[in-house]
Amino acid sequence: MSQYQPTILDRNTGPLGYGLMGLTWRPQPPSFEDSIPVMKRALELGADNWNGGEFYGPPDRNSMHLLKEYFTQYPDDADKVILCIKGGGLPDGTPMPDSSPENIHRSVDTCLDHLKDTSKKTIDIFECARVDPKRGNEQALEVLAEYVKAGKLGGIGLSEVSAKTIRASQKKVKELGLPGVTSVEIELSLWTPDVLYNGILAACAEENIPVFAYSPLARGALSDNPIRKTSDLPEGDMRRHLPKYQDDVLAVNNQITDAASEIAKNHGSTTAQIAIAWVRGQSGRTRIVGSEDGSKKEMKMPTVIPIPGASSIKRVEENLKDVVLSEEELKKLDELVEKFPTKGDRYHEGGMKVVNG
């Protein structure tokens, strides 16, 4: 492994984590029986940061149900996993944010209830998946702090937040008597390097908050089998509705994929491994990043832990292979990101209204 040692909640942790979304939130998810060996293999390979969600699937089959099954089958793994759960959506499983105290209590209690009969009775990090545009997140932070003080949560995470919200939340959490925000979850990949330019990663660096980077493979686009046209995606696949995966921009967006593939061939790795290694390589790295006001400055990056998802052991083993890029290789990929910027928003119009809140 690389010399940079990530820490979360004062625990040494692996440089790569594991996203659980695809195991329960897709048109035809795998069975729990098939998913549990994949999760076990991810943990064996050092991916001990697991990221799930109350709304990753319907109310009767989401991440929490799967985790209950896993920790029932493997009780000794409870202390090995740093579990981060997103919630704060509507009771019907819709991820629309509702940060009323009543709903935050409901969401946390529901998630904890799934684990109460397992060896993993607490959640290490709980984060509201989005900032409620009507209420903000101050009340949610107050409620979550109560659970941390009661020993039911290990810490409070943030998800899809702006630089301004990161700083305000860090201040608020400390005022509530906690050490600070535990982590910030953001999207970061060669296809979506936005946080390098809009001040979000800079704010995490300034506040010394670790980052969980989701979709480091651009939802499967950064692979040896690129998405060349929208119809390549299965019926019912959410990517069919996302701007970056439409026929009119895919040729442009695949320029960075094809360039990364060439680097991968020379490196003796897969495109996915190079894409993940670039995200992972930002941890502790000194580089130029953008601020909210558009200015640029050189900073040492915070801990950045990619959390790629995978629903097969073969893919988990590919994604979690220990591929480390040199600074020269990282800079080459930085140059390609600048040269081949992708087109299209991260989400459809409605989804964009609740990102970077």
Short mmCIF file of C-alpha atoms in Angstrom, two decimals:
data_model
loop_
_atom_site.label_atom_id
_atom_site.label_comp_id
_atom_site.label_asym_id
_atom_site.label_seq_id
_atom_site.Cartn_x
_atom_site.Cartn_y
_atom_site.Cartn_z
CA MET A 1 0.00 0.00 0.00
CA SER A 2 1.02 3.63 -0.34
CA GLN A 3 2.80 5.32 2.56
CA TYR A 4 -0.14 7.65 3.24
CA GLN A 5 -2.12 6.21 6.16
CA PRO A 6 -5.78 7.31 6.27
CA THR A 7 -7.55 7.61 9.60
CA ILE A 8 -11.28 7.84 10.33
CA LEU A 9 -12.61 8.32 13.87
CA ASP A 10 -9.03 8.01 15.12
CA ARG A 11 -8.73 4.56 13.53
CA ASN A 12 -6.24 3.55 10.88
CA THR A 13 -8.21 2.47 7.84
CA GLY A 14 -7.67 1.19 4.34
CA PRO A 15 -7.02 3.59 1.43
CA LEU A 16 -10.08 2.27 -0.42
CA GLY A 17 -13.63 1.74 0.79
CA TYR A 18 -16.69 -0.03 -0.55
CA GLY A 19 -20.00 1.42 -1.72
CA LEU A 20 -23.07 -0.74 -1.10
CA MET A 21 -25.61 1.08 -3.27
CA GLY A 22 -25.53 -1.30 -6.23
CA LEU A 23 -26.32 -4.30 -4.04
CA THR A 24 -29.84 -3.08 -3.28
CA TRP A 25 -30.68 -0.01 -5.41
CA ARG A 26 -30.88 -1.03 -9.05
CA PRO A 27 -33.55 -2.49 -11.35
CA GLN A 28 -32.52 -6.10 -10.67
CA PRO A 29 -30.29 -6.20 -7.56
CA PRO A 30 -28.39 -9.36 -6.65
CA SER A 31 -29.76 -11.55 -3.90
CA PHE A 32 -28.48 -11.12 -0.36
CA GLU A 33 -27.09 -14.64 -0.65
CA ASP A 34 -24.95 -13.53 -3.59
CA SER A 35 -24.06 -10.13 -2.12
CA ILE A 36 -22.70 -11.23 1.25
CA PRO A 37 -19.66 -13.12 -0.16
CA VAL A 38 -18.81 -10.02 -2.24
CA MET A 39 -18.94 -7.84 0.88
CA LYS A 40 -16.80 -10.36 2.75
CA ARG A 41 -14.20 -10.31 -0.02
CA ALA A 42 -14.09 -6.51 -0.01
CA LEU A 43 -13.35 -6.52 3.71
CA GLU A 44 -10.68 -9.20 3.26
CA LEU A 45 -8.98 -6.95 0.72
CA GLY A 46 -8.84 -4.03 3.17
CA ALA A 47 -11.95 -2.07 2.20
CA ASP A 48 -13.16 -1.51 5.75
CA ASN A 49 -15.10 1.73 5.10
CA TRP A 50 -18.58 0.64 4.01
CA ASN A 51 -21.05 3.17 2.67
CA GLY A 52 -24.78 2.41 2.59
CA GLY A 53 -28.07 4.23 2.69
CA GLU A 54 -31.54 4.00 4.20
CA PHE A 55 -32.90 4.84 0.74
CA TYR A 56 -30.62 2.49 -1.20
CA GLY A 57 -33.60 0.41 -2.16
CA PRO A 58 -37.23 0.35 -0.99
CA PRO A 59 -38.17 0.49 2.71
CA ASP A 60 -38.36 -3.31 2.84
CA ARG A 61 -35.07 -4.05 1.04
CA ASN A 62 -32.30 -1.51 1.44
CA SER A 63 -28.74 -1.37 2.77
CA MET A 64 -29.86 -1.81 6.36
CA HIS A 65 -31.59 -5.12 5.65
CA LEU A 66 -28.49 -6.37 3.84
CA LEU A 67 -26.19 -5.25 6.66
CA LYS A 68 -28.40 -7.01 9.23
CA GLU A 69 -27.98 -10.22 7.24
CA TYR A 70 -24.22 -9.71 6.90
CA PHE A 71 -23.48 -9.03 10.56
CA THR A 72 -25.77 -11.86 11.61
CA GLN A 73 -23.71 -14.20 9.45
CA TYR A 74 -20.34 -12.63 10.34
CA PRO A 75 -20.65 -11.20 13.86
CA ASP A 76 -16.89 -10.98 14.32
CA ASP A 77 -16.66 -8.42 11.49
CA ALA A 78 -18.62 -5.75 13.38
CA ASP A 79 -15.55 -4.07 14.84
CA LYS A 80 -13.63 -4.36 11.57
CA VAL A 81 -16.05 -2.24 9.55
CA ILE A 82 -16.39 1.56 9.71
CA LEU A 83 -20.04 1.90 8.71
CA CYS A 84 -21.28 5.12 7.12
CA ILE A 85 -25.03 5.38 6.48
CA LYS A 86 -26.91 8.07 4.60
CA GLY A 87 -30.43 8.92 5.68
CA GLY A 88 -32.67 11.88 6.29
CA GLY A 89 -34.93 11.18 3.32
CA LEU A 90 -38.66 10.56 3.32
CA PRO A 91 -40.16 7.54 5.12
CA ASP A 92 -41.24 5.96 1.81
CA GLY A 93 -37.60 5.63 0.75
CA THR A 94 -37.51 8.74 -1.44
CA PRO A 95 -34.14 10.50 -0.99
CA MET A 96 -35.77 13.96 -0.87
CA PRO A 97 -34.23 15.63 2.20
CA ASP A 98 -36.35 16.34 5.26
CA SER A 99 -34.23 17.66 8.10
CA SER A 100 -37.02 18.22 10.58
CA PRO A 101 -36.04 16.88 14.01
CA GLU A 102 -38.92 14.39 13.83
CA ASN A 103 -37.71 12.91 10.56
CA ILE A 104 -34.05 12.77 11.58
CA HIS A 105 -35.05 10.88 14.73
CA ARG A 106 -37.20 8.55 12.61
CA SER A 107 -34.41 7.94 10.10
CA VAL A 108 -31.68 7.24 12.63
CA ASP A 109 -33.93 5.10 14.83
CA THR A 110 -35.07 3.06 11.82
CA CYS A 111 -31.49 2.38 10.76
CA LEU A 112 -30.38 1.49 14.27
CA ASP A 113 -33.39 -0.78 14.71
CA HIS A 114 -32.18 -2.99 11.86
CA LEU A 115 -28.88 -3.55 13.66
CA LYS A 116 -30.15 -3.99 17.23
CA ASP A 117 -30.09 -7.80 17.13
CA THR A 118 -26.65 -7.99 15.47
CA SER A 119 -23.11 -7.54 16.76
CA LYS A 120 -22.99 -4.13 14.99
CA LYS A 121 -25.39 -2.20 17.21
CA THR A 122 -24.13 1.29 16.43
CA ILE A 123 -23.47 3.24 13.23
CA ASP A 124 -20.02 4.77 12.99
CA ILE A 125 -20.99 7.71 10.79
CA PHE A 126 -24.46 9.00 9.94
CA GLU A 127 -24.97 11.63 7.29
CA CYS A 128 -28.00 13.34 5.83
CA ALA A 129 -27.78 12.51 2.14
CA ARG A 130 -28.62 16.06 1.05
CA VAL A 131 -29.12 19.43 2.71
CA ASP A 132 -32.79 20.26 3.16
CA PRO A 133 -33.31 23.39 0.99
CA LYS A 134 -36.12 24.58 3.29
CA ARG A 135 -34.57 23.95 6.69
CA GLY A 136 -30.83 23.81 6.16
CA ASN A 137 -28.95 21.31 8.32
CA GLU A 138 -28.49 23.02 11.69
CA GLN A 139 -31.38 21.22 13.40
CA ALA A 140 -30.25 17.92 11.91
CA LEU A 141 -26.77 18.41 13.34
CA GLU A 142 -28.26 19.10 16.78
CA VAL A 143 -30.29 15.89 16.68
CA LEU A 144 -27.38 13.79 15.39
CA ALA A 145 -25.12 15.19 18.12
CA GLU A 146 -27.56 13.78 20.69
CA TYR A 147 -27.09 10.30 19.24
CA VAL A 148 -23.30 10.67 19.24
CA LYS A 149 -23.30 11.72 22.89
CA ALA A 150 -25.56 8.75 23.69
CA GLY A 151 -23.06 6.39 22.07
CA LYS A 152 -25.45 5.31 19.30
CA LEU A 153 -23.48 7.03 16.52
CA GLY A 154 -19.73 7.41 16.28
CA GLY A 155 -19.76 10.71 14.42
CA ILE A 156 -21.57 13.03 12.04
CA GLY A 157 -20.83 13.08 8.33
CA LEU A 158 -21.89 15.47 5.59
CA SER A 159 -22.96 14.62 2.05
CA GLU A 160 -23.36 16.75 -1.08
CA VAL A 161 -22.52 20.02 0.67
CA SER A 162 -20.98 23.31 -0.40
CA ALA A 163 -17.77 24.76 0.98
CA LYS A 164 -19.85 27.26 2.95
CA THR A 165 -21.89 24.47 4.55
CA ILE A 166 -18.75 22.50 5.39
CA ARG A 167 -17.29 25.42 7.34
CA ALA A 168 -20.57 26.31 9.04
CA SER A 169 -21.23 22.68 9.98
CA GLN A 170 -17.74 22.23 11.39
CA LYS A 171 -18.26 25.26 13.59
CA LYS A 172 -21.71 24.09 14.69
CA VAL A 173 -20.62 20.54 15.51
CA LYS A 174 -17.76 21.83 17.64
CA GLU A 175 -20.16 24.20 19.43
CA LEU A 176 -22.26 21.13 20.22
CA GLY A 177 -19.31 19.67 22.09
CA LEU A 178 -18.04 17.18 19.52
CA PRO A 179 -14.54 17.06 17.97
CA GLY A 180 -15.93 18.11 14.59
CA VAL A 181 -17.42 16.73 11.39
CA THR A 182 -16.21 13.15 10.89
CA SER A 183 -16.27 13.05 7.08
CA VAL A 184 -17.63 14.62 3.91
CA GLU A 185 -18.98 12.49 1.08
CA ILE A 186 -18.57 13.93 -2.41
CA GLU A 187 -18.50 12.77 -6.02
CA LEU A 188 -15.00 12.75 -7.49
CA SER A 189 -13.69 11.09 -10.63
CA LEU A 190 -11.88 11.84 -13.86
CA TRP A 191 -15.36 12.50 -15.29
CA THR A 192 -16.41 14.66 -12.33
CA PRO A 193 -13.48 16.64 -10.91
CA ASP A 194 -15.74 19.56 -9.89
CA VAL A 195 -14.76 19.56 -6.20
CA LEU A 196 -11.17 20.34 -7.18
CA TYR A 197 -12.31 23.67 -8.61
CA ASN A 198 -15.36 24.86 -6.64
CA GLY A 199 -13.81 25.14 -3.17
CA ILE A 200 -15.32 21.99 -1.67
CA LEU A 201 -12.10 19.97 -1.47
CA ALA A 202 -10.24 23.09 -0.35
CA ALA A 203 -12.70 23.54 2.52
CA CYS A 204 -12.23 19.91 3.59
CA ALA A 205 -8.47 20.47 3.54
CA GLU A 206 -8.71 23.66 5.59
CA GLU A 207 -10.96 22.00 8.16
CA ASN A 208 -8.94 18.74 8.10
CA ILE A 209 -12.03 16.63 7.35
CA PRO A 210 -11.59 13.24 5.60
CA VAL A 211 -13.41 12.71 2.32
CA PHE A 212 -15.31 9.70 0.98
CA ALA A 213 -15.25 9.92 -2.81
CA TYR A 214 -18.22 8.18 -4.40
CA SER A 215 -18.56 7.17 -8.06
CA PRO A 216 -14.77 7.20 -8.69
CA LEU A 217 -15.52 5.19 -11.85
CA ALA A 218 -18.17 7.65 -13.06
CA ARG A 219 -20.86 5.02 -12.52
CA GLY A 220 -19.00 2.46 -14.59
CA ALA A 221 -18.01 4.76 -17.47
CA LEU A 222 -14.32 4.63 -16.54
CA SER A 223 -13.66 1.03 -17.46
CA ASP A 224 -12.23 -1.15 -20.19
CA ASN A 225 -15.77 -1.34 -21.60
CA PRO A 226 -16.80 2.33 -22.05
CA ILE A 227 -20.37 3.47 -22.50
CA ARG A 228 -20.41 4.54 -26.15
CA LYS A 229 -24.14 5.21 -26.49
CA THR A 230 -27.08 5.57 -24.14
CA SER A 231 -28.65 2.37 -25.42
CA ASP A 232 -25.64 0.44 -24.09
CA LEU A 233 -27.21 0.92 -20.66
CA PRO A 234 -29.84 -1.57 -19.43
CA GLU A 235 -33.51 -0.64 -19.42
CA GLY A 236 -34.41 1.00 -16.13
CA ASP A 237 -30.80 2.07 -15.44
CA MET A 238 -30.74 5.51 -13.78
CA ARG A 239 -27.82 6.56 -15.99
CA ARG A 240 -30.16 6.64 -18.98
CA HIS A 241 -31.62 9.81 -17.45
CA LEU A 242 -28.37 11.53 -16.45
CA PRO A 243 -26.94 14.25 -18.74
CA LYS A 244 -23.38 12.89 -18.92
CA TYR A 245 -24.58 9.60 -20.41
CA GLN A 246 -26.56 10.95 -23.35
CA ASP A 247 -25.63 10.27 -26.96
CA ASP A 248 -24.94 13.92 -27.75
CA VAL A 249 -22.08 14.15 -25.19
CA LEU A 250 -20.73 10.62 -24.78
CA ALA A 251 -18.15 11.01 -27.56
CA VAL A 252 -16.74 14.07 -25.78
CA ASN A 253 -16.84 12.47 -22.34
CA ASN A 254 -15.14 9.30 -23.51
CA GLN A 255 -12.07 11.26 -24.53
CA ILE A 256 -10.84 11.18 -20.93
CA THR A 257 -11.83 7.50 -20.63
CA ASP A 258 -9.84 6.60 -23.74
CA ALA A 259 -6.85 8.63 -22.57
CA ALA A 260 -6.93 6.92 -19.18
CA SER A 261 -7.16 3.56 -20.96
CA GLU A 262 -3.92 4.26 -22.78
CA ILE A 263 -2.19 5.07 -19.49
CA ALA A 264 -3.63 1.88 -18.04
CA LYS A 265 -2.18 -0.23 -20.85
CA ASN A 266 1.28 1.26 -20.28
CA HIS A 267 0.89 0.77 -16.54
CA GLY A 268 -0.22 -2.85 -16.83
CA SER A 269 -3.51 -2.02 -15.09
CA THR A 270 -7.15 -1.69 -16.05
CA THR A 271 -8.83 1.63 -16.79
CA ALA A 272 -10.87 1.29 -13.60
CA GLN A 273 -7.76 0.73 -11.50
CA ILE A 274 -6.10 3.84 -12.92
CA ALA A 275 -9.24 5.93 -12.38
CA ILE A 276 -9.52 4.81 -8.74
CA ALA A 277 -5.79 5.27 -8.18
CA TRP A 278 -6.03 8.89 -9.36
CA VAL A 279 -8.78 9.63 -6.82
CA ARG A 280 -6.92 7.74 -4.10
CA GLY A 281 -3.73 9.58 -5.01
CA GLN A 282 -5.21 12.92 -3.92
CA SER A 283 -4.88 11.86 -0.26
CA GLY A 284 -2.25 13.99 1.43
CA ARG A 285 -1.07 15.31 -1.91
CA THR A 286 0.02 18.92 -2.32
CA ARG A 287 -1.65 20.38 -5.40
CA ILE A 288 -3.40 23.42 -6.86
CA VAL A 289 -7.13 23.60 -6.11
CA GLY A 290 -9.83 26.19 -6.64
CA SER A 291 -11.69 28.24 -4.03
CA GLU A 292 -15.31 29.40 -4.01
CA ASP A 293 -14.31 32.81 -5.35
CA GLY A 294 -12.56 31.28 -8.35
CA SER A 295 -9.04 31.86 -7.09
CA LYS A 296 -6.50 29.05 -6.99
CA LYS A 297 -4.04 28.06 -4.31
CA GLU A 298 -1.65 25.27 -3.49
CA MET A 299 -2.78 23.12 -0.56
CA LYS A 300 -2.18 19.78 1.04
CA MET A 301 -5.22 17.64 0.40
CA PRO A 302 -7.15 15.88 3.19
CA THR A 303 -7.64 12.13 3.39
CA VAL A 304 -9.53 11.04 0.26
CA ILE A 305 -10.93 7.50 0.29
CA PRO A 306 -12.59 6.26 -2.92
CA ILE A 307 -15.63 4.08 -2.27
CA PRO A 308 -16.26 2.19 -5.52
CA GLY A 309 -19.19 -0.19 -5.62
CA ALA A 310 -19.15 -3.69 -7.10
CA SER A 311 -21.62 -6.57 -7.11
CA SER A 312 -19.22 -9.40 -8.02
CA ILE A 313 -16.08 -10.75 -6.42
CA LYS A 314 -14.22 -10.35 -9.73
CA ARG A 315 -15.03 -6.65 -9.87
CA VAL A 316 -14.21 -6.12 -6.19
CA GLU A 317 -10.81 -7.72 -6.72
CA GLU A 318 -10.18 -5.48 -9.74
CA ASN A 319 -11.24 -2.29 -7.98
CA LEU A 320 -9.33 -2.98 -4.76
CA LYS A 321 -6.04 -4.00 -6.32
CA ASP A 322 -3.21 -1.98 -4.79
CA VAL A 323 -2.42 0.37 -7.68
CA VAL A 324 -0.43 3.45 -6.65
CA LEU A 325 0.46 6.22 -9.11
CA SER A 326 3.61 8.30 -8.99
CA GLU A 327 3.34 12.08 -8.77
CA GLU A 328 4.38 12.22 -12.43
CA GLU A 329 1.52 9.89 -13.37
CA LEU A 330 -0.94 11.86 -11.24
CA LYS A 331 0.10 15.09 -12.97
CA LYS A 332 -0.32 13.46 -16.38
CA LEU A 333 -3.90 12.57 -15.46
CA ASP A 334 -4.45 16.10 -14.08
CA GLU A 335 -3.41 17.43 -17.49
CA LEU A 336 -5.83 15.08 -19.24
CA VAL A 337 -8.68 16.23 -16.98
CA GLU A 338 -7.94 19.81 -18.01
CA LYS A 339 -7.60 18.86 -21.67
CA PHE A 340 -10.75 16.73 -21.90
CA PRO A 341 -13.42 18.29 -19.66
CA THR A 342 -16.66 16.32 -19.67
CA LYS A 343 -20.02 17.74 -20.66
CA GLY A 344 -23.34 17.43 -18.86
CA ASP A 345 -24.52 17.99 -15.30
CA ARG A 346 -24.11 15.30 -12.66
CA TYR A 347 -27.87 14.83 -12.30
CA HIS A 348 -31.06 15.85 -14.06
CA GLU A 349 -32.52 19.28 -13.32
CA GLY A 350 -34.39 18.21 -10.20
CA GLY A 351 -31.40 16.40 -8.77
CA MET A 352 -29.12 19.38 -9.33
CA LYS A 353 -31.30 21.47 -7.04
CA VAL A 354 -30.14 19.50 -4.00
CA VAL A 355 -26.42 19.03 -4.68
CA ASN A 356 -23.71 21.12 -3.04
CA GLY A 357 -26.28 22.38 -0.55
#
